[in-house]
CSV table of C-alpha atoms in Angstrom, one decimal:
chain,number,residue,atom,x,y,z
A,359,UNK,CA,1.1,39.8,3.3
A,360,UNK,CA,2.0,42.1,6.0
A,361,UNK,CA,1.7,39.8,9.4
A,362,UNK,CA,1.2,42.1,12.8
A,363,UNK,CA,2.4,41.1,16.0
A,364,UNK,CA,-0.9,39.5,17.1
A,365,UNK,CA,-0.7,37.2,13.8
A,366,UNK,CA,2.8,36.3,14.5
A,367,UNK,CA,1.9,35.4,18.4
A,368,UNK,CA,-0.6,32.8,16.7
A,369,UNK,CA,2.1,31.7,14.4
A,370,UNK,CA,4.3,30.9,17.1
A,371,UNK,CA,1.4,29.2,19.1
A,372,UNK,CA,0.5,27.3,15.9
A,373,UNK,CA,4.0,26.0,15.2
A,374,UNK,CA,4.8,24.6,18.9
A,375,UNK,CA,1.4,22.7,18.7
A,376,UNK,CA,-1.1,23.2,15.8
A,377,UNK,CA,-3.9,20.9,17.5
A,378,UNK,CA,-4.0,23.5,20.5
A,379,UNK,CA,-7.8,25.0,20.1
A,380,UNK,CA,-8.4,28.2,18.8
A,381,UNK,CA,-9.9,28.8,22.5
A,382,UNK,CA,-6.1,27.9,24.3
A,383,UNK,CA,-4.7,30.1,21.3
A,384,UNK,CA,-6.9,33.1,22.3
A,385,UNK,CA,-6.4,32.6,26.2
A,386,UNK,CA,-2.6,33.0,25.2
A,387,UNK,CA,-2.8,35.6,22.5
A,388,UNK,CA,-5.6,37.6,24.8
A,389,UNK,CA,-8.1,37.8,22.2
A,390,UNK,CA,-11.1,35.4,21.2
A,391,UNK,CA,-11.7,32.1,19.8
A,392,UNK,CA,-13.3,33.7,17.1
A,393,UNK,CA,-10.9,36.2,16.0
A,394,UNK,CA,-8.4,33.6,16.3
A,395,UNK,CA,-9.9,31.6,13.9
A,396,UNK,CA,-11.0,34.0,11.8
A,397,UNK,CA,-7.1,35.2,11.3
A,398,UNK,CA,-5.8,31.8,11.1
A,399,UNK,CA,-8.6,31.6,8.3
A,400,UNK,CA,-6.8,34.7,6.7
A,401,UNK,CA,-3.5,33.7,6.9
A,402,UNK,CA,-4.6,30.0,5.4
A,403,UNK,CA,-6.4,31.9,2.6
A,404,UNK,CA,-3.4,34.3,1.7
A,405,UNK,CA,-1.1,30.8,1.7
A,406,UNK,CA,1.0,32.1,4.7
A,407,UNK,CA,0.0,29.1,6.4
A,408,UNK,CA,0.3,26.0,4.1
A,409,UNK,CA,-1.0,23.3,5.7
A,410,UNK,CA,-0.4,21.4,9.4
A,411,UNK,CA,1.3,17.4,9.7
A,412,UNK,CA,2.1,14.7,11.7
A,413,UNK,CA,5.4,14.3,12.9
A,414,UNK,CA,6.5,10.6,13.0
A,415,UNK,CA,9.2,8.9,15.1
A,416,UNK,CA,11.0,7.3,11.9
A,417,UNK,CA,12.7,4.5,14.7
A,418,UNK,CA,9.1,3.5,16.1
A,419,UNK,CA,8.1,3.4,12.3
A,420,UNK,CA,10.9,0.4,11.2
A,421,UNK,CA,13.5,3.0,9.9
A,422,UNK,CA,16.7,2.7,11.7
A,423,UNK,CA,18.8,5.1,9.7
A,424,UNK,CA,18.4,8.6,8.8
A,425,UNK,CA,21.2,10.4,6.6
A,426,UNK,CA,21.4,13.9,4.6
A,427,UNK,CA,23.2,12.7,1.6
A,428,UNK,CA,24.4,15.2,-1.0
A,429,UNK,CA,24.6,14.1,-4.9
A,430,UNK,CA,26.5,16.1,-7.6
A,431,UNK,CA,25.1,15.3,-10.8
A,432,UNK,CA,27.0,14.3,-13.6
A,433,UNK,CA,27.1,16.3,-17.0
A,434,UNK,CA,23.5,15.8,-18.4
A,435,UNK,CA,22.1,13.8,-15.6
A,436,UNK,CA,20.6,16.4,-13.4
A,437,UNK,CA,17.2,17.2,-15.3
A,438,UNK,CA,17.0,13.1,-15.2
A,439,UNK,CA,17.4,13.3,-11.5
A,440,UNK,CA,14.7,16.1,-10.8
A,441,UNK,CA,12.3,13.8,-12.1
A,442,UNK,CA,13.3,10.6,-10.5
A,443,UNK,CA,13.6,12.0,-7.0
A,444,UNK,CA,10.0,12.4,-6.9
A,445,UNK,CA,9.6,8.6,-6.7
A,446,UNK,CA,11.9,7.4,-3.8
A,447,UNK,CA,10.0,6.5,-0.9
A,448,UNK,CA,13.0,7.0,1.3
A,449,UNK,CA,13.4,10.9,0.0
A,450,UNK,CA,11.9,12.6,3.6
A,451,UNK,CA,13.1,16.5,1.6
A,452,UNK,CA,15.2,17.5,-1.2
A,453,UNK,CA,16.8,21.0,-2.1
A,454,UNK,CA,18.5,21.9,-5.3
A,455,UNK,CA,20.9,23.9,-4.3
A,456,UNK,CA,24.3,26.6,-4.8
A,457,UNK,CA,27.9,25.1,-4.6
A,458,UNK,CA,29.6,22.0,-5.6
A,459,UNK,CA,26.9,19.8,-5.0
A,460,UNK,CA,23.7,20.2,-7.2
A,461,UNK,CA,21.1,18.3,-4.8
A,462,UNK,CA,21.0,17.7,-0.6
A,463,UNK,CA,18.3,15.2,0.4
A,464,UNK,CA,16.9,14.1,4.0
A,465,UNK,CA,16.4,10.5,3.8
A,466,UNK,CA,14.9,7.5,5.9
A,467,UNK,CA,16.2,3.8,5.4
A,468,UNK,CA,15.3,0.1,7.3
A,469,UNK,CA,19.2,-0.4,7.7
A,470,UNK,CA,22.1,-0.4,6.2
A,471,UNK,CA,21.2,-2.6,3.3
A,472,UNK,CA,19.3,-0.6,2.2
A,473,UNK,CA,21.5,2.7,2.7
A,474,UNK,CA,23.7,0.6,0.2
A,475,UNK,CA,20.6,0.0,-2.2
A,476,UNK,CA,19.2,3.6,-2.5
A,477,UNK,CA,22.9,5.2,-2.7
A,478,UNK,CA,23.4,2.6,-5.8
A,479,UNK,CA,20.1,4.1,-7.2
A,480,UNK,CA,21.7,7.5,-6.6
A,481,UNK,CA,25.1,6.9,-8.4
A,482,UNK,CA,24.0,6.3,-11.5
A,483,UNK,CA,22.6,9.9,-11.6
A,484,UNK,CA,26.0,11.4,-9.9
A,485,UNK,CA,28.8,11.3,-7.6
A,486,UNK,CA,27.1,11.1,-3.7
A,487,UNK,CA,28.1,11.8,0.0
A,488,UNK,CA,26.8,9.9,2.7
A,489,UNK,CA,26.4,11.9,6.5
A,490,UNK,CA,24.4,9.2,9.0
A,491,UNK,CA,22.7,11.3,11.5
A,492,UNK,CA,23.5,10.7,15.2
A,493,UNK,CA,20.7,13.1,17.0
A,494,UNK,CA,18.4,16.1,16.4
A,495,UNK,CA,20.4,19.1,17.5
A,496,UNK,CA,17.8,21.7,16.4
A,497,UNK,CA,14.5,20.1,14.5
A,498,UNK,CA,11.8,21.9,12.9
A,499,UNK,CA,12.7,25.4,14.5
A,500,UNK,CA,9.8,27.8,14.9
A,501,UNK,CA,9.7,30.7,12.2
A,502,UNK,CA,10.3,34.0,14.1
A,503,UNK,CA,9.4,37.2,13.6
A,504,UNK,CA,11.9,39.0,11.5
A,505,UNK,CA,13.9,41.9,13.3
């Protein structure tokens, strides 16, 4: 799908707040609430937008830890893994990806208890690393326009 500049200003309105009305959207974008919706209909339609969320604190919602933990699968174990994964409640994303590690997952946990009890669930599909995040440098960046 080809996105023009107009498109891409909704985009960008769309990703810094998505319950914004189509109204605020047109005042910024200098067209109507109509046309917006119709070409956010469009771009929903074509699957260049895939859906809108709610963000949650993880903190205010009883999780005290977040950590990116990377696992590299043992010989045999990784198809196993692919279709475990699906089933931990912790597991916020996860990315198969290039390099020595096979997997990097976003997780959520109550405390370190249960850090210990989800990375025990992890080792018996590979070897893990642990990295406890401090703070949000950058978090859920805005998809630009490519140059």
């Amino acid at each position: 799908m080809k996105i023009d500049k107009l498109n891409w200003e909704i985009i960008k309105c769309l990703q810094l707040n998505a319950r914004q009305s189509n109204a605020e959207i047109g005042r910024k974008v200098g067209i109507t609430s109509p046309a917006v919706a119709e070409r956010i209909r469009k771009m929903e339609d074509q699957g260049l937008i895939k859906g809108y969320r709610t963000e949650i604190a993880y903190n205010q919602a009883g999780h005290q830890l977040k950590a990116i933990i990377t696992l590299r699968a043992f010989m045999g174990r990784l198809k196993a893994f692919l279709e475990k994964v699906k089933e931990f409640e912790e597991v916020l994303n996860c990315y198969r990806i290039t390099g020595n590690e096979n997997i990097i997952m976003e997780v959520v946990l109550h405390d370190q208890a249960h850090l210990e009890k989800f990375i025990d669930k992890m080792i018996t599909y590979g070897e893990t690393k642990t990295h406890i995040v401090l703070s949000n440098v950058i978090e859920d960046a805005p998809i630009k326009k490519p140059k």
